[in-house]
CSV table of C-alpha atoms in Angstrom, one decimal:
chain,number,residue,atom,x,y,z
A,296,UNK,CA,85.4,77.8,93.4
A,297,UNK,CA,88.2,77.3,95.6
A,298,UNK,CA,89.7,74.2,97.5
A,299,UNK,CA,91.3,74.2,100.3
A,300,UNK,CA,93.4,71.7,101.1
A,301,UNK,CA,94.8,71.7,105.0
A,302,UNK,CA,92.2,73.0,107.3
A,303,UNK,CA,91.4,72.3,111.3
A,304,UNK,CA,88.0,73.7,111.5
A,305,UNK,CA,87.0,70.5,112.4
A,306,UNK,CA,88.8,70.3,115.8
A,307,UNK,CA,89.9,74.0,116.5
A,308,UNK,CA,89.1,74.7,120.0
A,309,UNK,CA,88.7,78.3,118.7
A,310,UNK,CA,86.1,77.6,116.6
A,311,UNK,CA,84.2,75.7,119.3
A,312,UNK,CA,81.7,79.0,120.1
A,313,UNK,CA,80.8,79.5,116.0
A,314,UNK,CA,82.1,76.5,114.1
A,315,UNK,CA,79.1,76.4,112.1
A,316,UNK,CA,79.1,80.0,111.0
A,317,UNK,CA,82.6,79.9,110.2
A,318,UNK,CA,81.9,77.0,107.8
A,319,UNK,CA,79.3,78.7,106.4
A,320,UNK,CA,81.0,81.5,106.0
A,321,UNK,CA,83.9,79.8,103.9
A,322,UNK,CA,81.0,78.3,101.3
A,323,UNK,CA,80.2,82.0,101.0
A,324,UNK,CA,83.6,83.1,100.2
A,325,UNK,CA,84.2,80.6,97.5
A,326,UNK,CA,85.4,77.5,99.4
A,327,UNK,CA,84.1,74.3,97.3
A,328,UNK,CA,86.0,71.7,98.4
A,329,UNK,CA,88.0,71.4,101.7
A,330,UNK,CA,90.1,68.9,103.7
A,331,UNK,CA,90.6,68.7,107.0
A,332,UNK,CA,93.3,67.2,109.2
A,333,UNK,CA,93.1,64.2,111.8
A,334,UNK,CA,96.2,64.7,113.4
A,335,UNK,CA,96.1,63.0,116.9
A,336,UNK,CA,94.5,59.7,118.2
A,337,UNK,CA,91.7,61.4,119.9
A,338,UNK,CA,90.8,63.6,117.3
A,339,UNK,CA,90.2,61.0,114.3
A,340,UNK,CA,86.4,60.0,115.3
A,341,UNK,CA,85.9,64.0,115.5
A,342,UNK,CA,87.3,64.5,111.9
A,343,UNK,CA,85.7,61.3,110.3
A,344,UNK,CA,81.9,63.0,111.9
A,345,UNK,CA,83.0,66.3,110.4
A,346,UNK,CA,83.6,65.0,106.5
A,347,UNK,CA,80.6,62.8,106.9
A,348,UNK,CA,78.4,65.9,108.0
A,349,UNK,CA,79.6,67.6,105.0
A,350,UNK,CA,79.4,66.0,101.3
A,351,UNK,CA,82.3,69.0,100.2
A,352,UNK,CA,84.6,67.9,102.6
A,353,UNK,CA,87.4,65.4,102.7
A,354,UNK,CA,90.1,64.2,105.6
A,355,UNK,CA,93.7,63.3,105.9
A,356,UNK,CA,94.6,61.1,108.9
A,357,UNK,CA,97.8,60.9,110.8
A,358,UNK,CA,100.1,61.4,113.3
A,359,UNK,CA,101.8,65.2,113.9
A,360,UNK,CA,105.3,65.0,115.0
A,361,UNK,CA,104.7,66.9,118.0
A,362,UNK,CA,102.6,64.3,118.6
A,363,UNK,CA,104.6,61.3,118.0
A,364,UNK,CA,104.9,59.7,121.6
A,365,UNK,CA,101.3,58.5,120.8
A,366,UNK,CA,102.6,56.5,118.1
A,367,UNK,CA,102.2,52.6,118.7
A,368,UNK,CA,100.6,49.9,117.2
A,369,UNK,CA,97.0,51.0,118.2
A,370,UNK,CA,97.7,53.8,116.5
A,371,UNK,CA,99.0,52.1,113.0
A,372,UNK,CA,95.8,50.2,113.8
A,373,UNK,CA,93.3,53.4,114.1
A,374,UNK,CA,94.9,54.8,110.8
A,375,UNK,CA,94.8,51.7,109.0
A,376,UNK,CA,90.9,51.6,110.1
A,377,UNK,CA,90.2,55.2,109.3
A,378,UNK,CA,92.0,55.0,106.1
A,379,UNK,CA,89.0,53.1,104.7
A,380,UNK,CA,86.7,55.7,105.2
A,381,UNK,CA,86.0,56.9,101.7
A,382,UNK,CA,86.4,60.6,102.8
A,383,UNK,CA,90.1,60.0,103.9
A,384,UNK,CA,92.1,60.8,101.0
A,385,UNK,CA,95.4,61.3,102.5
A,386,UNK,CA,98.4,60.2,105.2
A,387,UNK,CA,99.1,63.5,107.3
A,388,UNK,CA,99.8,65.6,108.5
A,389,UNK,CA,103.3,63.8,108.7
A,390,UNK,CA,106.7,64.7,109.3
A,391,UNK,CA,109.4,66.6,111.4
A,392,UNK,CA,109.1,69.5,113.3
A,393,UNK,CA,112.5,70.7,115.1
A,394,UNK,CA,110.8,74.1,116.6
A,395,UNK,CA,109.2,72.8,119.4
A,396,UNK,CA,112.3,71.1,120.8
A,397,UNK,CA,109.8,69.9,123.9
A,398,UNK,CA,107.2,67.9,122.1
A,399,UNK,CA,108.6,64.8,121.1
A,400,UNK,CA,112.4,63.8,120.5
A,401,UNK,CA,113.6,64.5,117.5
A,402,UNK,CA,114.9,60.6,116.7
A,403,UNK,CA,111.4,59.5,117.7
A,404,UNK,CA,109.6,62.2,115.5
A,405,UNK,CA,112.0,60.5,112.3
A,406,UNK,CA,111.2,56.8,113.1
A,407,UNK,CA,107.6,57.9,113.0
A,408,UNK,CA,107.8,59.7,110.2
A,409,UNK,CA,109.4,57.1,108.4
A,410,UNK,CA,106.5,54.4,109.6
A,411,UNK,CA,104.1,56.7,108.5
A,412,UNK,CA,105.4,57.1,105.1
A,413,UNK,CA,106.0,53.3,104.6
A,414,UNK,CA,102.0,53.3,105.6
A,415,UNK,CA,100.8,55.9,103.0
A,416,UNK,CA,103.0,53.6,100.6
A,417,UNK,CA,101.4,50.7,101.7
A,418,UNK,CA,98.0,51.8,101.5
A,419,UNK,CA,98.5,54.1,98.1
A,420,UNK,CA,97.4,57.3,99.3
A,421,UNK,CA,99.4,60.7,99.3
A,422,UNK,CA,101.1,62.1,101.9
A,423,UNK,CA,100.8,65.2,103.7
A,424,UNK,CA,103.8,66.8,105.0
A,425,UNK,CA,104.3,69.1,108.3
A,426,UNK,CA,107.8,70.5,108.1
A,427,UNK,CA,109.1,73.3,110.4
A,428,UNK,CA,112.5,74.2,110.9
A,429,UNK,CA,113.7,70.7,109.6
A,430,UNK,CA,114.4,70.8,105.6
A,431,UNK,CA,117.1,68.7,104.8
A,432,UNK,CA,115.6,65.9,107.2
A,433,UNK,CA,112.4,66.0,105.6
A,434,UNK,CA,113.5,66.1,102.5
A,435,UNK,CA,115.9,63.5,102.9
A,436,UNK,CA,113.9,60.8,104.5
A,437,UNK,CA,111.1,61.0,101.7
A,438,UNK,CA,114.0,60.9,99.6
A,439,UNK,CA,115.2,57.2,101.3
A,440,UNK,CA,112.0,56.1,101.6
A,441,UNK,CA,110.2,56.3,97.8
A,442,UNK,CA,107.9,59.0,98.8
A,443,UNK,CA,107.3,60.2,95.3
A,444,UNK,CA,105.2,56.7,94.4
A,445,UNK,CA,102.5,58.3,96.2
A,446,UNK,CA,103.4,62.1,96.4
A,447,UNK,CA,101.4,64.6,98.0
A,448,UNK,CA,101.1,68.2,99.6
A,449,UNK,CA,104.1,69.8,101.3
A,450,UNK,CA,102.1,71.4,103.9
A,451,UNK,CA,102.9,75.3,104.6
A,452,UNK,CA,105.9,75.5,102.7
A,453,UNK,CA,108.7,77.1,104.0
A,454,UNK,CA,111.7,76.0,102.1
A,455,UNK,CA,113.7,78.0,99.1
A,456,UNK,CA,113.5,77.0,95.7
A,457,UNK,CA,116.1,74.2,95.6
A,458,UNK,CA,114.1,72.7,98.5
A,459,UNK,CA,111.1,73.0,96.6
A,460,UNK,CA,112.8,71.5,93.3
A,461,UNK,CA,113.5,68.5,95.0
A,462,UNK,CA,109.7,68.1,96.5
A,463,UNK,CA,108.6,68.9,92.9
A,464,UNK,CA,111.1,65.9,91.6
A,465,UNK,CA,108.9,63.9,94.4
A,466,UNK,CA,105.3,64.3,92.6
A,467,UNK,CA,104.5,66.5,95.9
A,468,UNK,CA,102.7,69.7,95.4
A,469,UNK,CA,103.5,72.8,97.5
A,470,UNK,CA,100.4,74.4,99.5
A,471,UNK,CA,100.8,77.9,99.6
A,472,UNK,CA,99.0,79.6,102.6
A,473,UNK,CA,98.9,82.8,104.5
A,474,UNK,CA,102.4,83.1,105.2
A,475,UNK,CA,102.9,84.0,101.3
A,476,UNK,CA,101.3,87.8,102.3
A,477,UNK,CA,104.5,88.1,105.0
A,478,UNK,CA,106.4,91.3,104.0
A,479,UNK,CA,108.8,89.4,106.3
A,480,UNK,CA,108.4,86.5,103.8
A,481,UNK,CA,110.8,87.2,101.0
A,482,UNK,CA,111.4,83.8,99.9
A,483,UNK,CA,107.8,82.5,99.9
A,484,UNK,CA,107.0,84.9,97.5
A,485,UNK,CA,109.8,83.8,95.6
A,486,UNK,CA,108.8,80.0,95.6
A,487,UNK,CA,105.4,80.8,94.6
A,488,UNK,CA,106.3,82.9,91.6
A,489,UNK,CA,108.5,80.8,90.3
A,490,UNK,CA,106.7,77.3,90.8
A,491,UNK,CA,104.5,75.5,88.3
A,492,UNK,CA,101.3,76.7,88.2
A,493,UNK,CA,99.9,72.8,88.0
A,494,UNK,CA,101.8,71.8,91.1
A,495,UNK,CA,100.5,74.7,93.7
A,496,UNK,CA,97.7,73.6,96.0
A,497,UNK,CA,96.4,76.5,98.4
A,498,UNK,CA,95.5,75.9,101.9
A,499,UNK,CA,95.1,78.2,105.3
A,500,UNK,CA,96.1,75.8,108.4
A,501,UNK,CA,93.3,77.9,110.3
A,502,UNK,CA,92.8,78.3,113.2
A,503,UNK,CA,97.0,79.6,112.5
A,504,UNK,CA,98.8,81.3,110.1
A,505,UNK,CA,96.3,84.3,109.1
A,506,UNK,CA,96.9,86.1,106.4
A,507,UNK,CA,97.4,90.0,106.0
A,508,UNK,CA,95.6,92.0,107.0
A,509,UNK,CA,94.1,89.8,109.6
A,510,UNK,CA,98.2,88.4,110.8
A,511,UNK,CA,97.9,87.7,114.4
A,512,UNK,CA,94.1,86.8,114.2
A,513,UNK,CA,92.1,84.0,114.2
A,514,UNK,CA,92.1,81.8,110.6
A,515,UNK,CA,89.4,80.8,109.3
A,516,UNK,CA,89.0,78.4,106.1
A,517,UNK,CA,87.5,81.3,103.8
A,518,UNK,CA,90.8,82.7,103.9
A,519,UNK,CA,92.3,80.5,101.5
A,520,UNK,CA,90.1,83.4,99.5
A,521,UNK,CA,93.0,85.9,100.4
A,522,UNK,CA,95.6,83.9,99.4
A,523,UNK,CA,94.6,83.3,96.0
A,524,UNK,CA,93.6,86.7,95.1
A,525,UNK,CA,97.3,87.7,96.4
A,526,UNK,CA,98.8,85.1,94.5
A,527,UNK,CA,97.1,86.2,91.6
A,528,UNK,CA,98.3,89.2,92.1
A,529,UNK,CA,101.8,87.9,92.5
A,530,UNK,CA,101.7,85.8,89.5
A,531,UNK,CA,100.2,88.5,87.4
A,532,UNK,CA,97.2,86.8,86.9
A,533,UNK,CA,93.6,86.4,87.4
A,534,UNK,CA,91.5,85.1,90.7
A,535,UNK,CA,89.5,82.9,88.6
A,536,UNK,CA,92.7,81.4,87.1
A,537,UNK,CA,94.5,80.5,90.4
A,538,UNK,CA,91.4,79.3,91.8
A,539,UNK,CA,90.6,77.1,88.6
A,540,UNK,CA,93.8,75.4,88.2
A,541,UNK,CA,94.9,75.2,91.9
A,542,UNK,CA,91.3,73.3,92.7
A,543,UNK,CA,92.3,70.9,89.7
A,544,UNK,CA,95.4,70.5,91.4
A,545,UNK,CA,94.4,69.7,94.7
A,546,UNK,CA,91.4,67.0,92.8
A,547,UNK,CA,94.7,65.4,91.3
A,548,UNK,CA,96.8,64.7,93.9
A,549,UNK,CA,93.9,63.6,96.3
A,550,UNK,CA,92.3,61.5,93.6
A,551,UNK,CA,88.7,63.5,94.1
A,552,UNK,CA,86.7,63.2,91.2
A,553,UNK,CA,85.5,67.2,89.7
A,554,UNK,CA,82.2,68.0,91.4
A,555,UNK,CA,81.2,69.4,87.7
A,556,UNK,CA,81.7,65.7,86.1
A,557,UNK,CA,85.3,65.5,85.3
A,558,UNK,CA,88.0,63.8,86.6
């Protein structure tokens, strides 16, 4: 029973012709539990309808920093709002991306990252963190800012292993994702074998990111299926395992009760 933990089948224009199908197909592959991202303004009443339509499903809520121009106070305001929902269980996904250098400028993207941090802080939930191409920023501004009194999920990591020491040190957890099955992906194989096996979260950030063999694809949430049997593999370990400790994971940092009883 596997959860997945950053997933934007709720919004995906490419899931717009077999949505429900996909979703159906991920319960089928082993997908329990699931959490999708509201990431935009416009998209949060679309993610809120999607977690209530589904009792297995949970949301984050936030602001991408490609996105950040849309940041203002009605937008504080919306996430404050949509924060009360009891399916939003996380702030994100947050943070700094420095690879599309047209989006939003990069001193903007900080500030907002910074407010958005102070919010999840403010409102006690975890974080979840976008980061591409901008380690020692990101790092650094959780750093300055407390971000380990809530923690969270460091969303698609990409760092090396004294980037994710630090994030560890920080009560974040590190989703591992489709990228891990890269042959081009030397050091996310290496993070991933040598992290603590109570501190990885798995996720697929589909409608991107597919993993081997389907690289280049379409995503789709039953992926996260892939990924753990290859990290099994990696590890040296079973499917059942990963999928049994990484799901406990995920329930911990979100603060989602077991659906089996426990907590």
């Amino acid at each position: 029973m596997l959860f997945n933990t950053h997933s934007h089948v709720d919004t995906g224009r490419q899931f717009a012709a077999d949505r429900d199908e996909v979703v159906e197909r991920a319960r089928q592959m082993g997908v329990s539990q699931l959490m999708v991202i509201g990431f935009e303004k416009a998209l949060l009443p679309v993610t809120l309808a999607f977690v209530e339509r589904y009792d297995w499903a949970w949301a984050a809520v936030g602001i991408h920093p490609t996105s950040a121009l849309e940041w203002d106070r009605d937008a504080e305001r919306m996430l404050r709002e949509a924060a009360r929902h009891p399916k939003v269980k996380a702030i994100g996904e947050v943070g700094l991306d420095y690879y599309w250098k047209d989006s939003a400028p990069f001193e903007l993207q900080r500030d907002v990252f910074r407010q958005q941090i102070r919010l999840a802080r403010d409102l006690g939930l975890p974080l979840v963190i976008h980061n591409r191409d901008a380690h020692e920023d990101v790092v650094r501004i959780l750093e300055e800012e407390g971000a380990g009194e809530v923690g969270g999920i460091m969303h698609c990591f990409s760092g090396d292993w004294a980037i994710a020491e630090r994030c560890l040190a920080m009560n974040f957890y590190i989703g591992i994702g489709g990228t891990v099955t890269y042959k081009n992906n030397p050091t996310g194989r290496d993070v991933a074998q040598r992290l603590p096996l109570d501190r990885i979260v798995l996720e697929t950030d589909d409608p991107y990111l597919a993993p081997m063999p389907h690289r280049g694809k379409r995503n789709e949430p039953g992926y996260v299926r892939i990924v753990a049997e290859f990290l099994a593999e990696l590890r040296g370990t079973t499917l059942e395992a990963i999928a049994e400790a990484t799901s406990a994971n995920a329930r911990r940092v979100l603060r989602i009760a077991d659906p089996a009883g426990e907590s």
